[in-house]
Tab-separated table of C-alpha atoms in Angstrom:
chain	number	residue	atom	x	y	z
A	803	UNK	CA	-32.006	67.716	-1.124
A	804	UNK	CA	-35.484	67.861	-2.329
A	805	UNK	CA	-35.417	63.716	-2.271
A	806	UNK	CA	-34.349	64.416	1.191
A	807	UNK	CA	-37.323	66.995	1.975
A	808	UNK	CA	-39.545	64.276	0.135
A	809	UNK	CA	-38.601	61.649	2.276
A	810	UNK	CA	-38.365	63.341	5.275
A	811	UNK	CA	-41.912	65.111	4.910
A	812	UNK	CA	-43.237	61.047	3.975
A	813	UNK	CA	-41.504	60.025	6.724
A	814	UNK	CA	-44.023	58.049	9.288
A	815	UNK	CA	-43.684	55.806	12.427
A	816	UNK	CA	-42.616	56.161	16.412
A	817	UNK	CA	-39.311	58.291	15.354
A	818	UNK	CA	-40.718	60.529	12.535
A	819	UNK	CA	-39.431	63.946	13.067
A	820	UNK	CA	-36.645	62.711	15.332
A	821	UNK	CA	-33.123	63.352	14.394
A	822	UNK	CA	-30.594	60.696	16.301
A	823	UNK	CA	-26.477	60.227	15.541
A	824	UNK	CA	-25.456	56.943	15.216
A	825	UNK	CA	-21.816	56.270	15.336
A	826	UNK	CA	-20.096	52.737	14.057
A	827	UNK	CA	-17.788	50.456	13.346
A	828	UNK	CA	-13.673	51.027	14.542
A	829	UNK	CA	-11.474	53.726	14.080
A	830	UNK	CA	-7.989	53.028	12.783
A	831	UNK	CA	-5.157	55.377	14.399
A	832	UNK	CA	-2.082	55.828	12.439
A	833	UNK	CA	1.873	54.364	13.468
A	834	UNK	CA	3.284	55.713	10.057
A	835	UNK	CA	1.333	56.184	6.559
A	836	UNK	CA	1.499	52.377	5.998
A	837	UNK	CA	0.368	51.179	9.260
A	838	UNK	CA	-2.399	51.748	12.314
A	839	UNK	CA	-3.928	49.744	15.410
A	840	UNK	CA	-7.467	49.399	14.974
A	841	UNK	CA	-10.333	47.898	16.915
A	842	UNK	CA	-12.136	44.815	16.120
A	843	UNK	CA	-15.289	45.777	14.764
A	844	UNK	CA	-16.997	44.589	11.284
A	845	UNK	CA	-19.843	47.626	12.062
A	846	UNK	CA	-22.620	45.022	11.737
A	847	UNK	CA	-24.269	46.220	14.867
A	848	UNK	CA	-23.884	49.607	14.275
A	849	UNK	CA	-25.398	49.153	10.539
A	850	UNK	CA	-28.378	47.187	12.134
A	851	UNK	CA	-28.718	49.972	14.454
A	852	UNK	CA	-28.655	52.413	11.849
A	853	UNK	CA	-31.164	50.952	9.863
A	854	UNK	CA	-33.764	49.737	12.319
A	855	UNK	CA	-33.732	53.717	13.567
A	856	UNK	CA	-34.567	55.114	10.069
A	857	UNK	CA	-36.997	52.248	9.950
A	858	UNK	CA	-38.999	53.751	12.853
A	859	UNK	CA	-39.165	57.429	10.539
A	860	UNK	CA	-35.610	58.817	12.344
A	861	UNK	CA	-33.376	61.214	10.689
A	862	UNK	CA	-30.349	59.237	10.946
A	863	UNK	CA	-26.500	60.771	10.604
A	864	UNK	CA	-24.534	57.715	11.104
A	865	UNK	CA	-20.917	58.322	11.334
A	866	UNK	CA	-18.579	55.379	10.706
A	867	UNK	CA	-15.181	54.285	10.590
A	868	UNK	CA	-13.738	52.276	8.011
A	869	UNK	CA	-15.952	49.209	8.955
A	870	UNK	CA	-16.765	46.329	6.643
A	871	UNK	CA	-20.456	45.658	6.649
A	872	UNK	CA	-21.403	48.843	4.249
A	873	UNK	CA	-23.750	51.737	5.650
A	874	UNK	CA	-27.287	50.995	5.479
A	875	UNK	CA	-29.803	52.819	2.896
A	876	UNK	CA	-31.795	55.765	4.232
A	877	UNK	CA	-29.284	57.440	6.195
A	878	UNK	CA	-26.588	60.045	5.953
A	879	UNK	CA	-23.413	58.594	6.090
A	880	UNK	CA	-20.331	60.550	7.221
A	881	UNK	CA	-17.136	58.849	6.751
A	882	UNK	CA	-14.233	58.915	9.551
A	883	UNK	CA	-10.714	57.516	10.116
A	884	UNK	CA	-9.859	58.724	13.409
A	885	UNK	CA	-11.315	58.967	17.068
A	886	UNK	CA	-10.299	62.716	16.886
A	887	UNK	CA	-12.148	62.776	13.412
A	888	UNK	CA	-15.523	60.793	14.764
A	889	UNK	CA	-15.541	63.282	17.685
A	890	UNK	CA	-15.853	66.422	15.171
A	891	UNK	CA	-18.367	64.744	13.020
A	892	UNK	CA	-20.666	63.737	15.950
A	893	UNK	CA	-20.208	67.253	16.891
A	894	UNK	CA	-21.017	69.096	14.051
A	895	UNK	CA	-24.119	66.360	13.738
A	896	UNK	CA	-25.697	68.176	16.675
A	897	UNK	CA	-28.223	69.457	17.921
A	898	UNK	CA	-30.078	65.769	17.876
A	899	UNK	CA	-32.852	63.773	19.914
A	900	UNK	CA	-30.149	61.048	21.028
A	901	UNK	CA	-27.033	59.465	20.087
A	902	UNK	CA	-26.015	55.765	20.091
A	903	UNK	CA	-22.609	55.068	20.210
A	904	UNK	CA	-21.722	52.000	18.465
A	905	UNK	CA	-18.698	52.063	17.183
A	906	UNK	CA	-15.435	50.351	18.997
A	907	UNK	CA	-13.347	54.400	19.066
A	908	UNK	CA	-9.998	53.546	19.566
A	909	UNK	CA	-8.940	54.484	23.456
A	910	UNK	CA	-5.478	55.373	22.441
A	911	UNK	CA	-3.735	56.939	19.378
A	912	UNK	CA	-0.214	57.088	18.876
A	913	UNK	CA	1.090	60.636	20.224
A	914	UNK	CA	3.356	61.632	17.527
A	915	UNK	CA	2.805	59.470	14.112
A	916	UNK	CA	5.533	58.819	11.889
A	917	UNK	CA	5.414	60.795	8.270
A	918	UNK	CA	7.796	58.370	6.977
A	919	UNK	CA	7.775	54.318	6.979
A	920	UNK	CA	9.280	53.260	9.895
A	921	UNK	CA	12.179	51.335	8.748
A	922	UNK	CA	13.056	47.823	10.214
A	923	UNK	CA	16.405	47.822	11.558
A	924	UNK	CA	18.685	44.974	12.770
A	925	UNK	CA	18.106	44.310	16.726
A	926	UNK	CA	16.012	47.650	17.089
A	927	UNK	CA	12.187	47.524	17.861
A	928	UNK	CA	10.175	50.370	17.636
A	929	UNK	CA	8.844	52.024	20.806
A	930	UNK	CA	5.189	53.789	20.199
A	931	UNK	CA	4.585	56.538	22.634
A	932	UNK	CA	0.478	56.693	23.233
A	933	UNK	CA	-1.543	59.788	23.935
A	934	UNK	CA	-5.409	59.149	25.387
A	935	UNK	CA	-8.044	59.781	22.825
A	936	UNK	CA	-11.204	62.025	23.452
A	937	UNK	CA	-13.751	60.213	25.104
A	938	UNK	CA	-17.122	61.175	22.458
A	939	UNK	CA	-19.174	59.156	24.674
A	940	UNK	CA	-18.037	61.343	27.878
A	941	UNK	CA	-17.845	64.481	26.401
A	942	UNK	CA	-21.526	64.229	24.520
A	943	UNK	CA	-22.915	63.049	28.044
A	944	UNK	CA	-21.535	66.085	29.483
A	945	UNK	CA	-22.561	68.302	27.359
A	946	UNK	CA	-24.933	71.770	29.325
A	947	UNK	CA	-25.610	72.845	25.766
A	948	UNK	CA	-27.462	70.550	22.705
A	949	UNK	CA	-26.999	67.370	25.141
A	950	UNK	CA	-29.002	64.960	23.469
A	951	UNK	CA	-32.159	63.850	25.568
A	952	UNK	CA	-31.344	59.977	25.317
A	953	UNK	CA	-27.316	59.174	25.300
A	954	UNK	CA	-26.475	55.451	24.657
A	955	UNK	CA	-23.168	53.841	25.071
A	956	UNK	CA	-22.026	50.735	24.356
A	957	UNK	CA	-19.340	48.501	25.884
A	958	UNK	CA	-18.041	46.231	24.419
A	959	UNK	CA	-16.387	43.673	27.477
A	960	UNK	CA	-14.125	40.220	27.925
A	961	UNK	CA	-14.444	40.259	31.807
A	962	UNK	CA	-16.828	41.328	34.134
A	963	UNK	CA	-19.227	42.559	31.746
A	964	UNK	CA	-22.044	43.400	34.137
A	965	UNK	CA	-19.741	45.105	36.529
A	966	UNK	CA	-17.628	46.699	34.012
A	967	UNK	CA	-20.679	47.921	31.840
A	968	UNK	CA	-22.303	49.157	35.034
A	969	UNK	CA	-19.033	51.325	36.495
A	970	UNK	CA	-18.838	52.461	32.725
A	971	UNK	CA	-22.437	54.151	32.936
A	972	UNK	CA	-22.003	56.101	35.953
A	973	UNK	CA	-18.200	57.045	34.836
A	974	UNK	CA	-19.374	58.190	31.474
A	975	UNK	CA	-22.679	59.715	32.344
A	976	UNK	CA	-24.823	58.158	29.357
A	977	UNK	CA	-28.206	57.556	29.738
A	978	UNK	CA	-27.836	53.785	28.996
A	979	UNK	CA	-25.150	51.450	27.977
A	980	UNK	CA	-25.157	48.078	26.168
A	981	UNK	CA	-23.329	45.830	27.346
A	982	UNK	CA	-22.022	42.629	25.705
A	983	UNK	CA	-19.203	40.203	25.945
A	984	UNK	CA	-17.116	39.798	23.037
A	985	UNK	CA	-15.372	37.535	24.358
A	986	UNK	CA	-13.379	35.071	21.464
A	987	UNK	CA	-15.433	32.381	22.271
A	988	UNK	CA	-18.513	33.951	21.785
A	989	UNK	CA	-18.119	34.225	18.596
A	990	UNK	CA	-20.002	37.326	18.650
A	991	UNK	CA	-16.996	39.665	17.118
A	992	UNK	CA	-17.894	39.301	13.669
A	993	UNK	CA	-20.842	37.062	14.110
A	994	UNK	CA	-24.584	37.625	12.961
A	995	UNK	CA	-25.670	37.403	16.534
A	996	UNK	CA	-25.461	39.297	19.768
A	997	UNK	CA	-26.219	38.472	23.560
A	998	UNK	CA	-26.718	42.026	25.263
A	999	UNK	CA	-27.583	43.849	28.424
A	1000	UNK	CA	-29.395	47.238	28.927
A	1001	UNK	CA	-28.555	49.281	31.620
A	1002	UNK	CA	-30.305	52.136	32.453
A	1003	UNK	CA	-32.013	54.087	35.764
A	1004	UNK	CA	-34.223	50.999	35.728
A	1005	UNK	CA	-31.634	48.485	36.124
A	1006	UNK	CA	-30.123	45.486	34.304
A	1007	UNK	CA	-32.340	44.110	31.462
A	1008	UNK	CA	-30.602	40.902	29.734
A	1009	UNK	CA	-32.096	40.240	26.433
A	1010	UNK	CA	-31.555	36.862	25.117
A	1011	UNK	CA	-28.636	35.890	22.091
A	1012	UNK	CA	-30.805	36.645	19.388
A	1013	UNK	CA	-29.332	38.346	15.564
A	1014	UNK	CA	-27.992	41.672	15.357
A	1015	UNK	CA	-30.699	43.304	13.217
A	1016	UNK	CA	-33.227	42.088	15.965
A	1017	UNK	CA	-30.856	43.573	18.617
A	1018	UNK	CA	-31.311	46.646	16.747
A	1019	UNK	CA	-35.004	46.672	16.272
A	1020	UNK	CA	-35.352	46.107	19.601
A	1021	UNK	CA	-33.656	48.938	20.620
A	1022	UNK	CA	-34.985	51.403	18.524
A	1023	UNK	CA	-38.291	50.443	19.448
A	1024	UNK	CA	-37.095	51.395	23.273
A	1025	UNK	CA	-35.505	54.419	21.523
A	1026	UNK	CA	-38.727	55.399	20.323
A	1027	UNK	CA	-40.123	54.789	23.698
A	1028	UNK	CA	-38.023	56.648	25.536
A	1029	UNK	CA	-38.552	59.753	23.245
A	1030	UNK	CA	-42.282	59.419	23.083
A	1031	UNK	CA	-44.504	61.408	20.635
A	1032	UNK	CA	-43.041	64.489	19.195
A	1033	UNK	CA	-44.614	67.357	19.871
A	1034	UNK	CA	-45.917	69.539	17.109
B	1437	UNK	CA	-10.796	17.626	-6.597
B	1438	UNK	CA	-12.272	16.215	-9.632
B	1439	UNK	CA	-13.049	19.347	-10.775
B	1440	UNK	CA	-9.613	20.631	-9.599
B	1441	UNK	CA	-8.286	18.010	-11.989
B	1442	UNK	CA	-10.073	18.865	-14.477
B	1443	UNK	CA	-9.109	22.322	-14.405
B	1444	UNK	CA	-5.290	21.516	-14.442
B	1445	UNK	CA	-5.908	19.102	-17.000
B	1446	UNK	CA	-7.405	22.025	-19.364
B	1447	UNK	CA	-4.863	24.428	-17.542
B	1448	UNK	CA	-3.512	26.024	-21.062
B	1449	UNK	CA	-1.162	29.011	-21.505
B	1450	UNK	CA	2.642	29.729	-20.671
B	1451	UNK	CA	2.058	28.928	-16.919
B	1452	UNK	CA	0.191	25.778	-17.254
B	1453	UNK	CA	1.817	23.030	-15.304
B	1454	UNK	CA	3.589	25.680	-12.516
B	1455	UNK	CA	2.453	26.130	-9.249
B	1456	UNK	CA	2.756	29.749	-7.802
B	1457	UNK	CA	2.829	30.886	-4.635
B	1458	UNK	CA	0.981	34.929	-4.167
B	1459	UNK	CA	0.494	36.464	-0.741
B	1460	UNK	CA	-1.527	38.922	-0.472
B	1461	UNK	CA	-3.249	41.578	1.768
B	1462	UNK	CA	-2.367	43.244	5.543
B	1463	UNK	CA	-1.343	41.095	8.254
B	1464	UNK	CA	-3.073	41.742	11.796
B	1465	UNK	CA	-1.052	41.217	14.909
B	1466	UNK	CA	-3.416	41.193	18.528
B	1467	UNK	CA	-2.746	43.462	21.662
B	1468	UNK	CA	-5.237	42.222	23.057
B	1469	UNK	CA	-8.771	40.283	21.950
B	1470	UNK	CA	-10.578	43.347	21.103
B	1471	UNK	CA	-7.458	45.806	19.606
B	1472	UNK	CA	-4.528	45.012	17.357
B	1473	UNK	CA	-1.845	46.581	15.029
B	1474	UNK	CA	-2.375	46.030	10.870
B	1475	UNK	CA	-0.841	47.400	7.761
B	1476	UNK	CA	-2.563	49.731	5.147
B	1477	UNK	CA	-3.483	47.069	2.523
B	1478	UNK	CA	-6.225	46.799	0.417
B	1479	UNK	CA	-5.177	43.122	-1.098
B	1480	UNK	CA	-5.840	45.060	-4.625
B	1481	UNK	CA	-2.603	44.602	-6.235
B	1482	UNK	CA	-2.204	40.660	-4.669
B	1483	UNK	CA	-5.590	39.431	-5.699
B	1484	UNK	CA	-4.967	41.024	-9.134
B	1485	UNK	CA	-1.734	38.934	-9.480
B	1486	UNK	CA	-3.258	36.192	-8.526
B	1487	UNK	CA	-5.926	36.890	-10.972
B	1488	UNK	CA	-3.012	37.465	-14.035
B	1489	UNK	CA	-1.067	34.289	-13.092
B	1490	UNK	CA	-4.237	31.571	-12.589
B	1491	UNK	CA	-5.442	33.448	-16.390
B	1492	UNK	CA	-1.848	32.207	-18.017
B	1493	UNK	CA	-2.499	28.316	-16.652
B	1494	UNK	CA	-0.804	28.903	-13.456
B	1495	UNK	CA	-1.806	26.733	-10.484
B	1496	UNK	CA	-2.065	29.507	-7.821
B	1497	UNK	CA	-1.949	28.989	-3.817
B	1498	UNK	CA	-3.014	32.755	-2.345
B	1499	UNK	CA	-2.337	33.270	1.077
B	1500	UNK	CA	-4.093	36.171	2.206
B	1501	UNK	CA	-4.129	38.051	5.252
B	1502	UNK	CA	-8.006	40.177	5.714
B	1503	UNK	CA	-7.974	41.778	2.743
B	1504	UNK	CA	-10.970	44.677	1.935
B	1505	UNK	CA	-10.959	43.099	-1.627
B	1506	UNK	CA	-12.052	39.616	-2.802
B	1507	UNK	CA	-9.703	36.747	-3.404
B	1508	UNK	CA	-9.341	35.867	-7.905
B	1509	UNK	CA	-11.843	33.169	-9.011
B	1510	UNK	CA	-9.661	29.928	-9.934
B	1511	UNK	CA	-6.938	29.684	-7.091
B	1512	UNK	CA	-6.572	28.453	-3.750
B	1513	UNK	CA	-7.097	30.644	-1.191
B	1514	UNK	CA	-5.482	30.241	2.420
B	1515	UNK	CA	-6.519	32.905	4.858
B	1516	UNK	CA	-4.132	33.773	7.595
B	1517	UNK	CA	-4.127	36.886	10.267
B	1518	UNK	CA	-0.630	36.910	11.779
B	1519	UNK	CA	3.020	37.403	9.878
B	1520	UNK	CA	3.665	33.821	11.608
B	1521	UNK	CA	0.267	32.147	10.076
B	1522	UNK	CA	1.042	33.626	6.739
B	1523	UNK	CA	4.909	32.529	7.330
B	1524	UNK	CA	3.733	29.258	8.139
B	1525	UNK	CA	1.087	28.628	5.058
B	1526	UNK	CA	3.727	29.889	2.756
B	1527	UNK	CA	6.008	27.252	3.799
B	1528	UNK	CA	2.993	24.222	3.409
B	1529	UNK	CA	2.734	25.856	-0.153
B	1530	UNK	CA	6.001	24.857	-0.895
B	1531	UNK	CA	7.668	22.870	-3.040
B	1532	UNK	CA	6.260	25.736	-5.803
B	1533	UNK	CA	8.028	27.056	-9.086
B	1534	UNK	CA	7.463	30.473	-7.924
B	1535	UNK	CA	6.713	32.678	-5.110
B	1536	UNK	CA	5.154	36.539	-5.250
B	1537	UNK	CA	5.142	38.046	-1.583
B	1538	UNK	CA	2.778	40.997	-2.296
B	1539	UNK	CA	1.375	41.151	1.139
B	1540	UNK	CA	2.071	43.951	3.693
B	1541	UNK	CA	3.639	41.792	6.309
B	1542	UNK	CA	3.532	43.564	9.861
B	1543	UNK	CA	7.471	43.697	10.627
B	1544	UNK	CA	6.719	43.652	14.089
B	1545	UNK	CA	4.032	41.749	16.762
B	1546	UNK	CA	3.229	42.314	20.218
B	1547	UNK	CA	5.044	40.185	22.114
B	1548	UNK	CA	2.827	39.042	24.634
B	1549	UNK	CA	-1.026	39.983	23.265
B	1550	UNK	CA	-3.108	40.400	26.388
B	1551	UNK	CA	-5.665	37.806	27.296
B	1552	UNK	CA	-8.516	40.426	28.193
B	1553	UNK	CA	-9.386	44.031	26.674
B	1554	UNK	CA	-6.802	45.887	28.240
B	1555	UNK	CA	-8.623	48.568	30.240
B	1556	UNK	CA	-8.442	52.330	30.005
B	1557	UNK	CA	-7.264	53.780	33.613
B	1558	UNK	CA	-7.181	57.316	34.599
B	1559	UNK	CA	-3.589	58.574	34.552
B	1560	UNK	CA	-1.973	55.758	32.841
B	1561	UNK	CA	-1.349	54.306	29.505
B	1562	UNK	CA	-0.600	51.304	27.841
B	1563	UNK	CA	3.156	49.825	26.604
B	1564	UNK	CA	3.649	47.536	24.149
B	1565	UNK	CA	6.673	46.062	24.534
B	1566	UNK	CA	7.514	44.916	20.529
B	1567	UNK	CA	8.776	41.243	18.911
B	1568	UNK	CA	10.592	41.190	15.322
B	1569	UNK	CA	8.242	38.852	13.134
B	1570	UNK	CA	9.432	36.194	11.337
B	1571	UNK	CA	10.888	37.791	7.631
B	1572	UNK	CA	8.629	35.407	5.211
B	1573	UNK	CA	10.939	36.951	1.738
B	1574	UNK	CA	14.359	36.044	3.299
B	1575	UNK	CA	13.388	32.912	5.004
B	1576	UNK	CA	11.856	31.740	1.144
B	1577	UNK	CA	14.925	33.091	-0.265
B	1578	UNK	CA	17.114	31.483	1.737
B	1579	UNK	CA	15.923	27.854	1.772
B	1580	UNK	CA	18.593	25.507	0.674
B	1581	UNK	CA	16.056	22.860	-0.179
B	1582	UNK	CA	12.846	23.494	-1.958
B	1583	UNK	CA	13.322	27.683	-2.721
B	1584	UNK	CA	11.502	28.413	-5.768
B	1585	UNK	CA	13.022	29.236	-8.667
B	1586	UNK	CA	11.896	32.339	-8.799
B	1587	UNK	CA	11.375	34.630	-5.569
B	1588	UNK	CA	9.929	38.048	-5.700
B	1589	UNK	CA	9.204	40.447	-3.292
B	1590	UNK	CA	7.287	44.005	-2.864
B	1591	UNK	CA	8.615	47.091	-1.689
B	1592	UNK	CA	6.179	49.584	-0.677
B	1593	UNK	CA	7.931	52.442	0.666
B	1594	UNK	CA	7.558	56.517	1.060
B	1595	UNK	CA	10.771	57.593	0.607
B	1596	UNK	CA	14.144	56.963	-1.021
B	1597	UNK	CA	11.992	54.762	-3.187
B	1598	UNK	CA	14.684	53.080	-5.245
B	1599	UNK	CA	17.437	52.795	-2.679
B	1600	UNK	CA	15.316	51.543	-0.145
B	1601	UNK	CA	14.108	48.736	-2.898
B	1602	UNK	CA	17.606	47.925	-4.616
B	1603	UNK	CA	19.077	47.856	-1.001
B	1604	UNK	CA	16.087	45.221	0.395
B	1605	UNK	CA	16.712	43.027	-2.533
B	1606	UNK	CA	20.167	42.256	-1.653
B	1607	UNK	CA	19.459	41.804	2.191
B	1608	UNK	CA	16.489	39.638	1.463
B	1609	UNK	CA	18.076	37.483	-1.018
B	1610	UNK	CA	15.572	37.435	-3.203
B	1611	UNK	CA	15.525	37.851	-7.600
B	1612	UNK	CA	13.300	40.263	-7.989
B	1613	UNK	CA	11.178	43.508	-6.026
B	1614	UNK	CA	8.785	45.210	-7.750
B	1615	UNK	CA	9.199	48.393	-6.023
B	1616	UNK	CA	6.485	51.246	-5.550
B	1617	UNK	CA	6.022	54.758	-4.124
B	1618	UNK	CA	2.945	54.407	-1.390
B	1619	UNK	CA	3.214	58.113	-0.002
B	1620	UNK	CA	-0.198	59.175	0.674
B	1621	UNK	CA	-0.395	61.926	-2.165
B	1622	UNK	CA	0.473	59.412	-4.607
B	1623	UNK	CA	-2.953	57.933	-3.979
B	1624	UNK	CA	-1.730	53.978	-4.735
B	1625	UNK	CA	-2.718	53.091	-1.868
B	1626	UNK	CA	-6.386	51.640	-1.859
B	1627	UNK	CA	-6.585	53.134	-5.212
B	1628	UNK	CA	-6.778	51.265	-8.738
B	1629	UNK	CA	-3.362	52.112	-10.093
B	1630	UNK	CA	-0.063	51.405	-9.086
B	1631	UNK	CA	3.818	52.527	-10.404
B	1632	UNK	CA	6.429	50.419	-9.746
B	1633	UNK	CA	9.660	49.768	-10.796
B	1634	UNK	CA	10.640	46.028	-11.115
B	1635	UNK	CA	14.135	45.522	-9.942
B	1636	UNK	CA	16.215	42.412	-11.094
B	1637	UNK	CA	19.876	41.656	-12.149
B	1638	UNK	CA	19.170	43.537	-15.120
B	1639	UNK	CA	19.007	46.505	-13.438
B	1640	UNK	CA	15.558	48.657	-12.085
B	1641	UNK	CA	13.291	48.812	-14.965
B	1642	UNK	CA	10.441	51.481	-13.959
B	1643	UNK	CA	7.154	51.056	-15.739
B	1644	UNK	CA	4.366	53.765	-16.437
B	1645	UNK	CA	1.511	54.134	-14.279
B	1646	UNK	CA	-1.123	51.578	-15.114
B	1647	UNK	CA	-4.030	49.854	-13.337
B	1648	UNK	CA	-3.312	47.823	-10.945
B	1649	UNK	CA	-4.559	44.995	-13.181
B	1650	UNK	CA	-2.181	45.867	-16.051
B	1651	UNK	CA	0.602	45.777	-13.888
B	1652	UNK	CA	-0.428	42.645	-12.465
B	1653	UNK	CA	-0.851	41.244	-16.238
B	1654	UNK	CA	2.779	42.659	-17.083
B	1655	UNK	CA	4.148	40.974	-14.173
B	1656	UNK	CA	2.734	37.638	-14.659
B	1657	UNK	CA	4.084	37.780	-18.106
B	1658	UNK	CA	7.669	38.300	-17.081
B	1659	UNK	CA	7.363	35.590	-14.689
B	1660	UNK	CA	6.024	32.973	-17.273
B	1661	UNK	CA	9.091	34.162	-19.487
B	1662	UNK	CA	11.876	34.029	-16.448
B	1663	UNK	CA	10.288	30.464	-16.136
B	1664	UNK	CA	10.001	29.143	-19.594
B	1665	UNK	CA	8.531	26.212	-20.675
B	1666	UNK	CA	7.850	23.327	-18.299
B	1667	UNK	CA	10.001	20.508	-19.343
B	1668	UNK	CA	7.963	17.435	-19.663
């Protein structure tokens, strides 16, 4: 802690003094204690993100599922399984001058998970019964009290990613969404690179492919932007 | 190759001259480009078998599935996804004088994975409708022509440990399981040690717990004595 107070009291650039949540990577929902769908998502982004903020001075809590591109330095790192368990740690992260959600939350969990193996029987299938998870994204936009002042979304698209990205923005009520297609042949799912769109009250703005940590720079610069000098 | 020569050609120990088949890790099975279902594996116990056998002269295909940890130094590695790409290296592994299926094989797929990220509506939810995947132990076990002469299999299960085990060896056909207890308050899972009970026609012998490298170590031992000496 008095590391922390050190480095937060050293702490210079565009974000000094700001304090933003960062969330990352997938979240695994369980079937039974041996098995789980999960999202596609090595957290690279997310990690970039994480690190270009704290590069600018931020305060960063960065809340991750079980990604695998490790956390980056200079941040605190809460770890989460769940969507259910990344919506309480965003939570509890708050108050903060914006969020970023990065991470690929899981829009579904199984309702009722199995506390046993689910045994493989002759000419029997399993049938998995699906509840809707909580939408952090939504719910932070939504927020009367401790709504961040800059909410960003990402999606994360195969098909229509303008449209799609765009509809998703109004629907959630973030503040802006990136959008990208992750489409297989892309090669952008687990790739160093990224080809995005920022949508905000100012429109479309489509940033050429360029590699995930400059993605990330470049955003946090328009983070820092968009927040503008503190005021002391 | 050269050097692959080389290395057989100073291949010493009791397994020098054998080629062994190891899978290893979780398989992942799509719903759709962006989501799919996987097993809790951390490829721990697989790459540390590989690791034992390739250290007694073995030459050792591992077919892996995305694994959190490494593939051994000194084998082949084959990296699959699916049950049916892991099914399908196994089998181009083959002819081999032994086979170790310590993977966590997803017994089921979706049947039809969809083409696009299947979209989160208001009101509705998904269904999977499920298809058995191919069973790589009893397909091995059963070949007629080329099975190894020595076939063992894993059991990770949370309950009824030993039944469950004794009762899978005899349905899959197969000489050996090594058995062990993966309920979450064991810790085994994605931890460093493992118990397991090694179940043959000799009965279920059940060994301390150990690290997951000393059972590996143990293991590879009593395969290089079930295989004795290559005849030359």
């Amino acid at each position: 802690e008095i590391v922390d107070a050190i480095g937060k009291a050293l702490a210079s650039g565009p974000l000094a003094g700001r304090r933003i949540v960062v969330t990352s990577g997938p979240t695994h929902e369980p079937i039974d204690p041996v098995r789980y769908i999960a999202n596609r998502s090595s957290g690279a982004q997310g990690a970039a993100l994480g690190d270009a903020l704290a590069g600018l001075g931020a305060e960063v809590i960065f809340v991750t599922g079980p990604a695998e591109v490790p956390p980056p330095k200079g941040v605190k790192v809460v770890k989460v399984d769940t969507a259910a368990e990344m919506r309480a740690a965003v939570m509890d992260a708050l108050p903060a001058d914006a969020a970023v959600f990065a991470a690929a939350v899981a829009d579904w969990r199984v309702e009722q998970p199995a506390t046993g193996k689910i045994k493989k029987t002759p000419d029997s299938l399993p049938t998995l019964q699906f509840a809707e998870n909580p939408d952090i994204l939504a719910d932070v936009s939504a927020l009367r009290e401790g709504r961040p002042g800059l909410v960003v979304g990402f999606a994360a698209e195969t098909d229509d990613v303008l449209a799609n990205a765009t509809a998703k923005r109004a629907r959630k009520g973030c503040d802006w969404i990136v959008a990208n297609d992750v489409s297989p042949a892309t090669g952008i799912m687990g790739g160093q690179e990224n080809m995005v769109t920022l949508i905000s009250d100012d429109g479309a703005d489509a940033w050429p492919r360029m590699g995930k940590d400059q993605v990330a720079r470049k955003l946090a610069a328009k983070i820092a932007e968009a927040l503008g000098p503190v005021s002391r």
